[in-house]
């Protein structure tokens, strides 16, 4: 591409190139490199900081500003997805034709998959989506208000007493409440798709535990369909018997009605989610009417007929008598009652199980689930208290069992004697048919209008059965689509716009039908309890494990959870499993272990960025080999830093800053290159004093020293050889070479070549500059007044002789070295961290300040993000950047668009920059130009020709102007983080590139950190 000639009065806006669209998906056109052909792919369209045609879009046409497409896994229909330019494309020589020499050329996205192929097809009609009320809260409440509420809660109150019933309710609600908090945290840590509980656990703990619990939870939901259907059939059978209608006998009548009912429910679910949701609203209204009828009935005076059945309205004597337990029969124990009641609290995941059908799962699941738990818990407590205050435990139902005046007072048994009724015979003979200990339909008897209670039972049982009949196939379908286990993919096929799993519906129907044949509610309920408890234990453990691994990818929007409460709840669930039914607990755990072993053996080819990966990273070195079995994932990205400190004690500020990024989080390795030909050089490089100094300073870092003939080759050794397995550096940190102008040109050239070597090896690069310098090795010999703007002569430089190693004496013995205090060890207070996100480097420029703010000393600092833009689109561009940052869940709220970065710099500053590079300008004459191979090209590559200066003048003016902006906006910041410009190899001479870095960060009071990622995403807003 031919660049325009630059005059002294050039305007930077004139260098905005008007480029044709001559490239597709990052492919070069034949005939050499044409940088303009890439502009349409990387620098136009719906950018976060897109600019109108009269403004400069960037000093580098390939260097694209931050945009949504760079982080998205999917693309919008009708618009081509844009890809971030690779690091090689930014800094390689033009004649290299974008062929990376040391790595495969990437395409800016993940490997092609079945899912991506499907997403490229034309979009179909929009499927039905639900909000948090209809999709989660009502669905969870209906699933919780099941058969136990109407048919077993009065009986449990009679057995355990009001006090212990409340305790059972509160324990169950505590378990479900903590599980709801854990579910909310997991569900808000990225986008949630279909699959509900299985999706949450598997994407958090990985396929090993996620797959097994997916099978268990789907099976538990299928059995729950049978439980609720049996409850419905039991009610219908009792109504038929009261009216003298019997088909065969009670047990077979329940089986027949149950099979017919579940068949009808299967038809409703097969009709689609829209019909199922409408049916749920009808059931909800029926339950509300039944509650109202019950409350009114308890307030109404009791009729003689109701009194004969044990109902006396509110009586403190009845409440006191029913407050204490009275266990009866083989199930009469606290844990026996708990095992029967607990399934009634297990509907909390009904909303999460249809996460794929929600409009906004990350908002709907926490809000709807927690409100449903609260309202249903209150309803259980109120009903148990009111029924226990109105109805006695035993009654005969005979109108003639009134207390006679001839009956001796001591011979009458029960609290009913105080109200004129004598149920002593049936109490002594255990033949009472009424009372809350004997009559399951007590709520109907106590209500104002019994048919409404019957309607409520129908609504509660059918709605819960319907919710479970929807949940089980949805979970199982997601499991089938992940291809973790053989022979089940057949059931994963979906039909219609909502991808309805018809085959999974039929499988759940068959399983539920088998358990309906048991026809005994008290037998089915304990079986389900263990499977649900196992699911809840793993959900809570998932939340705990994701939190304890301290992964940067764990950034849930829902903050109101505790990892220790999640762990406690997980342990409690396992303990209760064995206290309820030990053999069922062993079966559930055995199933989990079996499928865990199978998954570990088969190692399915899935990578979801689970917390198991993050936890493996934190293990000891003897477990590092196991990391080779796992693929890297964006969620678990950590800045693993190779720090060119020389002896770590010589640059403590650089060590302390990097420690803020990496402590208890990722790898930090201090590198030291010793340039010597003597035998003592090895001792200097491997001296234990360096490790001792790091340990004394409580820096969690490795140390690696190498011996090389010169600094660049030594650094290259570290770049290629540092690390172990996947625990290897991916970010290079170094000090700025402030004495480059006075040092030899070869040293400056080698310094820049180290940057290019790091880029070639796909490293991110960070460069720290402080006005007082970094090297403290000579402070004992020369006084430096930190109140003045003084930089040490070579102190913070990477020079030819003291680039990384500055000590000249051998230190074989471990000698404690002084621990100087740096500004990065102090609390920063309420200052600001100013981030100039000028070009998209993959997100490293944003991730580093986020990691800083997680430290106590930086926690009170406010992060300000500055981006380029235009005056007339300032607010629009600000909203775009805020929206993108919000998706990353970084918590940065202050974004400012700077249109003035594209203005021309002040002439005095331009003149200063020209003076800075004047000694490196090459005077050309016609004789030299006629030389086809001038010596300069081989011997003095750092010299700047007029043509090179004019070609890069717009970029040079850009750095001068940015320095002026930094002076204006960030004078009092605690730290300034700026996107590092990239100088193209072969186009930008090394001294000119170094001058850019110098003028950009010059004369700034706060420390300046220049950051350039490797152009690969390190942030994501996805859950997998």
PDB file of N, CA and C in Angstrom, residues 32-69:
ATOM      1  N   UNK A  32       1.378 -10.207  -3.001  1.00  0.00           N
ATOM      2  CA  UNK A  32       2.014  -9.480  -1.914  1.00  0.00           C
ATOM      3  C   UNK A  32       1.007  -8.979  -0.900  1.00  0.00           C
ATOM      4  N   UNK A  33       1.514  -8.331   0.090  1.00  0.00           N
ATOM      5  CA  UNK A  33       0.681  -7.887   1.207  1.00  0.00           C
ATOM      6  C   UNK A  33       0.049  -6.546   0.900  1.00  0.00           C
ATOM      7  N   UNK A  34      -1.253  -6.486   1.121  1.00  0.00           N
ATOM      8  CA  UNK A  34      -1.983  -5.231   0.979  1.00  0.00           C
ATOM      9  C   UNK A  34      -2.728  -4.987   2.272  1.00  0.00           C
ATOM     10  N   UNK A  35      -2.184  -4.125   3.091  1.00  0.00           N
ATOM     11  CA  UNK A  35      -2.747  -3.915   4.414  1.00  0.00           C
ATOM     12  C   UNK A  35      -4.166  -3.380   4.333  1.00  0.00           C
ATOM     13  N   UNK A  36      -4.466  -2.673   3.282  1.00  0.00           N
ATOM     14  CA  UNK A  36      -5.805  -2.113   3.166  1.00  0.00           C
ATOM     15  C   UNK A  36      -6.865  -3.180   3.028  1.00  0.00           C
ATOM     16  N   UNK A  37      -6.467  -4.325   2.467  1.00  0.00           N
ATOM     17  CA  UNK A  37      -7.459  -5.373   2.261  1.00  0.00           C
ATOM     18  C   UNK A  37      -7.973  -5.951   3.564  1.00  0.00           C
ATOM     19  N   UNK A  38      -7.238  -5.726   4.634  1.00  0.00           N
ATOM     20  CA  UNK A  38      -7.669  -6.283   5.919  1.00  0.00           C
ATOM     21  C   UNK A  38      -8.534  -5.309   6.708  1.00  0.00           C
ATOM     22  N   UNK A  39      -8.626  -4.106   6.259  1.00  0.00           N
ATOM     23  CA  UNK A  39      -9.310  -3.103   7.057  1.00  0.00           C
ATOM     24  C   UNK A  39     -10.797  -3.402   7.208  1.00  0.00           C
ATOM     25  N   UNK A  40     -11.388  -3.896   6.125  1.00  0.00           N
ATOM     26  CA  UNK A  40     -12.812  -4.171   6.181  1.00  0.00           C
ATOM     27  C   UNK A  40     -13.106  -5.318   7.144  1.00  0.00           C
ATOM     28  N   UNK A  41     -12.157  -6.249   7.270  1.00  0.00           N
ATOM     29  CA  UNK A  41     -12.387  -7.383   8.164  1.00  0.00           C
ATOM     30  C   UNK A  41     -12.205  -6.997   9.623  1.00  0.00           C
ATOM     31  N   UNK A  42     -11.255  -6.113   9.883  1.00  0.00           N
ATOM     32  CA  UNK A  42     -10.875  -5.864  11.262  1.00  0.00           C
ATOM     33  C   UNK A  42     -11.202  -4.456  11.745  1.00  0.00           C
ATOM     34  N   UNK A  43     -11.434  -3.526  10.876  1.00  0.00           N
ATOM     35  CA  UNK A  43     -11.532  -2.156  11.356  1.00  0.00           C
ATOM     36  C   UNK A  43     -12.781  -1.432  10.986  1.00  0.00           C
ATOM     37  N   UNK A  44     -13.851  -2.082  10.604  1.00  0.00           N
ATOM     38  CA  UNK A  44     -15.071  -1.393  10.262  1.00  0.00           C
ATOM     39  C   UNK A  44     -16.254  -2.144  10.809  1.00  0.00           C
ATOM     40  N   UNK A  45     -17.426  -1.603  10.617  1.00  0.00           N
ATOM     41  CA  UNK A  45     -18.631  -2.259  11.075  1.00  0.00           C
ATOM     42  C   UNK A  45     -19.047  -1.791  12.433  1.00  0.00           C
ATOM     43  N   UNK A  46     -19.779  -2.624  13.111  1.00  0.00           N
ATOM     44  CA  UNK A  46     -20.363  -2.252  14.399  1.00  0.00           C
ATOM     45  C   UNK A  46     -19.324  -2.382  15.494  1.00  0.00           C
ATOM     46  N   UNK A  47     -18.373  -1.518  15.523  1.00  0.00           N
ATOM     47  CA  UNK A  47     -17.300  -1.528  16.510  1.00  0.00           C
ATOM     48  C   UNK A  47     -17.767  -0.885  17.782  1.00  0.00           C
ATOM     49  N   UNK A  48     -17.096  -1.281  18.868  1.00  0.00           N
ATOM     50  CA  UNK A  48     -17.395  -0.652  20.142  1.00  0.00           C
ATOM     51  C   UNK A  48     -17.030   0.821  20.110  1.00  0.00           C
ATOM     52  N   UNK A  49     -15.963   1.138  19.429  1.00  0.00           N
ATOM     53  CA  UNK A  49     -15.555   2.531  19.315  1.00  0.00           C
ATOM     54  C   UNK A  49     -15.472   2.912  17.850  1.00  0.00           C
ATOM     55  N   UNK A  50     -16.501   2.586  17.129  1.00  0.00           N
ATOM     56  CA  UNK A  50     -16.493   2.864  15.693  1.00  0.00           C
ATOM     57  C   UNK A  50     -16.532   4.354  15.447  1.00  0.00           C
ATOM     58  N   UNK A  51     -15.887   4.732  14.353  1.00  0.00           N
ATOM     59  CA  UNK A  51     -15.751   6.141  14.037  1.00  0.00           C
ATOM     60  C   UNK A  51     -16.387   6.443  12.696  1.00  0.00           C
ATOM     61  N   UNK A  52     -16.836   7.651  12.563  1.00  0.00           N
ATOM     62  CA  UNK A  52     -17.428   8.082  11.309  1.00  0.00           C
ATOM     63  C   UNK A  52     -16.350   8.380  10.306  1.00  0.00           C
ATOM     64  N   UNK A  53     -16.688   8.486   9.031  1.00  0.00           N
ATOM     65  CA  UNK A  53     -15.675   8.700   8.013  1.00  0.00           C
ATOM     66  C   UNK A  53     -14.827   9.942   8.171  1.00  0.00           C
ATOM     67  N   UNK A  54     -14.771  10.814   8.739  1.00  0.00           N
ATOM     68  CA  UNK A  54     -13.847  11.940   8.851  1.00  0.00           C
ATOM     69  C   UNK A  54     -12.936  11.851  10.012  1.00  0.00           C
ATOM     70  N   UNK A  55     -12.933  10.737  10.739  1.00  0.00           N
ATOM     71  CA  UNK A  55     -12.078  10.667  11.917  1.00  0.00           C
ATOM     72  C   UNK A  55     -11.136   9.486  11.795  1.00  0.00           C
ATOM     73  N   UNK A  56     -10.066   9.551  12.550  1.00  0.00           N
ATOM     74  CA  UNK A  56      -9.043   8.501  12.497  1.00  0.00           C
ATOM     75  C   UNK A  56      -9.543   7.270  13.248  1.00  0.00           C
ATOM     76  N   UNK A  57      -9.495   6.120  12.610  1.00  0.00           N
ATOM     77  CA  UNK A  57      -9.940   4.895  13.260  1.00  0.00           C
ATOM     78  C   UNK A  57      -8.829   4.200  14.012  1.00  0.00           C
ATOM     79  N   UNK A  58      -7.584   4.581  13.781  1.00  0.00           N
ATOM     80  CA  UNK A  58      -6.480   3.932  14.481  1.00  0.00           C
ATOM     81  C   UNK A  58      -5.189   4.188  13.742  1.00  0.00           C
ATOM     82  N   UNK A  59      -4.122   4.265  14.498  1.00  0.00           N
ATOM     83  CA  UNK A  59      -2.832   4.520  13.862  1.00  0.00           C
ATOM     84  C   UNK A  59      -2.366   3.315  13.088  1.00  0.00           C
ATOM     85  N   UNK A  60      -2.922   2.133  13.356  1.00  0.00           N
ATOM     86  CA  UNK A  60      -2.566   0.903  12.654  1.00  0.00           C
ATOM     87  C   UNK A  60      -3.846   0.324  12.072  1.00  0.00           C
ATOM     88  N   UNK A  61      -3.888   0.176  10.775  1.00  0.00           N
ATOM     89  CA  UNK A  61      -5.141  -0.217  10.127  1.00  0.00           C
ATOM     90  C   UNK A  61      -5.609  -1.598  10.566  1.00  0.00           C
ATOM     91  N   UNK A  62      -4.680  -2.486  10.923  1.00  0.00           N
ATOM     92  CA  UNK A  62      -5.088  -3.801  11.398  1.00  0.00           C
ATOM     93  C   UNK A  62      -5.409  -3.815  12.878  1.00  0.00           C
ATOM     94  N   UNK A  63      -4.946  -2.814  13.619  1.00  0.00           N
ATOM     95  CA  UNK A  63      -5.102  -2.795  15.066  1.00  0.00           C
ATOM     96  C   UNK A  63      -6.516  -2.352  15.393  1.00  0.00           C
ATOM     97  N   UNK A  64      -7.414  -3.311  15.563  1.00  0.00           N
ATOM     98  CA  UNK A  64      -8.833  -3.021  15.708  1.00  0.00           C
ATOM     99  C   UNK A  64      -9.166  -2.633  17.140  1.00  0.00           C
ATOM    100  N   UNK A  65     -10.083  -1.710  17.318  1.00  0.00           N
ATOM    101  CA  UNK A  65     -10.545  -1.357  18.667  1.00  0.00           C
ATOM    102  C   UNK A  65     -11.401  -2.477  19.243  1.00  0.00           C
ATOM    103  N   UNK A  66     -11.703  -2.427  20.545  1.00  0.00           N
ATOM    104  CA  UNK A  66     -12.499  -3.489  21.166  1.00  0.00           C
ATOM    105  C   UNK A  66     -13.876  -3.595  20.514  1.00  0.00           C
ATOM    106  N   UNK A  67     -14.310  -4.832  20.315  1.00  0.00           N
ATOM    107  CA  UNK A  67     -15.642  -5.044  19.765  1.00  0.00           C
ATOM    108  C   UNK A  67     -16.201  -6.375  20.253  1.00  0.00           C
ATOM    109  N   UNK A  68     -17.514  -6.475  20.205  1.00  0.00           N
ATOM    110  CA  UNK A  68     -18.237  -7.632  20.727  1.00  0.00           C
ATOM    111  C   UNK A  68     -17.871  -8.912  19.986  1.00  0.00           C
ATOM    112  N   UNK A  69     -17.705  -8.812  18.673  1.00  0.00           N
ATOM    113  CA  UNK A  69     -17.464  -9.999  17.854  1.00  0.00           C
ATOM    114  C   UNK A  69     -16.212 -10.754  18.265  1.00  0.00           C
TER     115      UNK A  69
END
